[in-house]
Short mmCIF file of C-alpha atoms in Angstrom, two decimals:
data_model
loop_
_atom_site.label_atom_id
_atom_site.label_comp_id
_atom_site.label_asym_id
_atom_site.label_seq_id
_atom_site.Cartn_x
_atom_site.Cartn_y
_atom_site.Cartn_z
CA UNK A 1 0.00 0.00 0.00
CA UNK A 2 1.40 3.40 -0.93
CA UNK A 3 -1.41 5.72 0.15
CA UNK A 4 -0.44 9.24 1.11
CA UNK A 5 -2.13 11.67 3.47
CA UNK A 6 -2.78 15.37 2.73
CA UNK A 7 0.81 16.29 3.60
CA UNK A 8 2.30 13.63 1.31
CA UNK A 9 3.53 11.31 4.09
CA UNK A 10 3.49 7.67 3.06
CA UNK A 11 1.22 5.41 5.08
CA UNK A 12 2.47 2.08 3.74
CA UNK A 13 4.41 1.40 6.96
CA UNK A 14 1.62 2.52 9.29
CA UNK A 15 -1.42 0.53 8.14
CA UNK A 16 -1.41 -3.25 7.97
CA UNK A 17 -3.95 -5.68 6.50
CA UNK A 18 -3.94 -9.13 8.06
CA UNK A 19 -5.89 -11.77 6.19
CA UNK A 20 -8.81 -13.35 8.06
CA UNK A 21 -9.04 -17.12 7.73
CA UNK A 22 -12.24 -17.78 9.65
CA UNK A 23 -14.47 -16.80 12.55
CA UNK A 24 -14.71 -19.10 15.55
CA UNK A 25 -18.04 -19.14 17.41
CA UNK A 26 -17.39 -19.84 21.09
CA UNK A 27 -19.72 -20.34 24.05
CA UNK A 28 -18.16 -18.71 27.10
CA UNK A 29 -20.21 -19.36 30.21
CA UNK A 30 -23.58 -17.76 29.40
CA UNK A 31 -22.61 -15.80 26.26
CA UNK A 32 -21.68 -16.43 22.65
CA UNK A 33 -18.48 -14.82 21.26
CA UNK A 34 -17.28 -14.66 17.68
CA UNK A 35 -13.51 -14.41 17.38
CA UNK A 36 -11.65 -13.85 14.10
CA UNK A 37 -8.67 -16.05 13.32
CA UNK A 38 -6.15 -14.25 11.14
CA UNK A 39 -2.97 -14.95 9.26
CA UNK A 40 -0.32 -12.24 9.24
CA UNK A 41 3.07 -11.93 7.60
CA UNK A 42 4.65 -14.02 10.37
CA UNK A 43 2.07 -16.77 10.14
CA UNK A 44 -0.02 -18.21 12.89
CA UNK A 45 2.81 -18.10 15.43
CA UNK A 46 2.81 -14.33 15.91
CA UNK A 47 1.15 -12.59 18.84
CA UNK A 48 -2.53 -11.96 18.30
CA UNK A 49 -2.87 -14.64 15.62
CA UNK A 50 -3.83 -17.38 18.02
CA UNK A 51 -7.05 -17.92 19.93
CA UNK A 52 -7.04 -18.45 23.69
CA UNK A 53 -9.68 -20.78 25.07
CA UNK A 54 -10.60 -21.32 28.71
CA UNK A 55 -11.05 -24.88 29.92
CA UNK A 56 -14.85 -24.48 29.96
CA UNK A 57 -15.15 -22.75 26.56
CA UNK A 58 -17.00 -24.67 23.87
CA UNK A 59 -16.37 -24.16 20.15
CA UNK A 60 -19.78 -24.16 18.46
CA UNK A 61 -18.72 -23.49 14.87
CA UNK A 62 -15.94 -22.39 12.57
CA UNK A 63 -17.14 -20.12 9.77
CA UNK A 64 -14.82 -19.45 6.81
CA UNK A 65 -14.10 -15.76 6.27
CA UNK A 66 -15.39 -14.23 3.04
CA UNK A 67 -12.85 -13.77 0.25
CA UNK A 68 -10.67 -10.67 0.67
CA UNK A 69 -11.42 -10.19 4.39
CA UNK A 70 -8.87 -8.37 6.52
CA UNK A 71 -8.26 -7.00 9.99
CA UNK A 72 -6.86 -3.48 9.58
CA UNK A 73 -4.25 -2.33 12.10
CA UNK A 74 -2.48 0.99 12.46
CA UNK A 75 0.85 1.81 14.01
CA UNK A 76 0.51 4.25 16.90
CA UNK A 77 3.26 6.83 17.04
CA UNK A 78 4.77 8.15 20.25
CA UNK A 79 5.86 11.57 19.06
CA UNK A 80 4.64 14.28 16.67
CA UNK A 81 6.61 13.14 13.63
CA UNK A 82 5.04 10.51 11.38
CA UNK A 83 8.34 10.20 9.48
CA UNK A 84 10.08 9.07 12.69
CA UNK A 85 7.50 6.34 13.29
CA UNK A 86 9.01 2.85 13.45
CA UNK A 87 7.48 -0.30 11.95
CA UNK A 88 8.23 -2.17 15.19
CA UNK A 89 5.94 -0.45 17.65
CA UNK A 90 2.51 -0.49 19.23
CA UNK A 91 -0.27 -1.44 16.81
CA UNK A 92 -3.98 -0.77 17.33
CA UNK A 93 -6.85 -2.60 15.63
CA UNK A 94 -8.79 -0.14 13.47
CA UNK A 95 -11.48 -2.54 12.25
CA UNK A 96 -12.28 -5.05 9.53
CA UNK A 97 -12.50 -4.86 5.77
CA UNK A 98 -14.74 -7.19 3.75
CA UNK A 99 -15.16 -7.37 -0.01
CA UNK A 100 -18.27 -5.44 -1.02
CA UNK A 101 -18.75 -3.73 2.36
CA UNK A 102 -18.26 -0.08 3.16
CA UNK A 103 -15.60 0.89 5.67
CA UNK A 104 -14.04 4.12 6.97
CA UNK A 105 -10.99 5.95 5.66
CA UNK A 106 -8.32 4.01 7.56
CA UNK A 107 -5.81 6.90 7.43
CA UNK A 108 -8.27 9.28 9.10
CA UNK A 109 -9.22 6.66 11.66
CA UNK A 110 -5.54 6.04 12.47
CA UNK A 111 -4.98 9.78 12.88
CA UNK A 112 -7.96 9.92 15.25
CA UNK A 113 -6.65 6.95 17.29
CA UNK A 114 -3.22 8.54 17.54
CA UNK A 115 -4.79 11.78 18.78
CA UNK A 116 -6.84 9.92 21.42
CA UNK A 117 -3.79 8.03 22.68
CA UNK A 118 -1.66 11.17 22.70
CA UNK A 119 -4.33 13.09 24.63
CA UNK A 120 -4.77 10.30 27.18
CA UNK A 121 -1.00 10.20 27.78
CA UNK A 122 -0.95 13.97 28.38
CA UNK A 123 -3.81 13.62 30.89
CA UNK A 124 -1.85 10.91 32.75
CA UNK A 125 1.15 13.22 33.19
#
C-alpha cells in the first residue's frame, strides 16, 4: 500500500492488512463470542494470531471468512513526527475490511486513534 495523506507522508508502513481465515463461534459461560482467526506476515505463530480458550469454553462453529477479508491495524506513534514512526511499535486494531462492504478511511481513523492516545498520555502526566 502506498497511500499518502494530505501532507504527502506515506502510510504504507503505518497501516497493515492481516488476512482473516475464519471466525470461531465460542460459548463462554452464558454468552456467545465470535472471534476472528487471522494470518499475518509471520504466520499463525505471531502474537494476536492465536485464539485463547478457557477450559470451559466450547467451540460451536468455525465459519470461513469471506474472500478478501482483513483486519486493519495501524501503528501508533509516540511523538509528533510521522516520518520518525518505526514499523516495530505499538499497533492498534482499526477494524475489519470485507469485499463489497463499506468501511471508513483508515488513514483518518488512524490519525484519530493517535490523537486519542496522545491526549490520554498527556492527561496521565
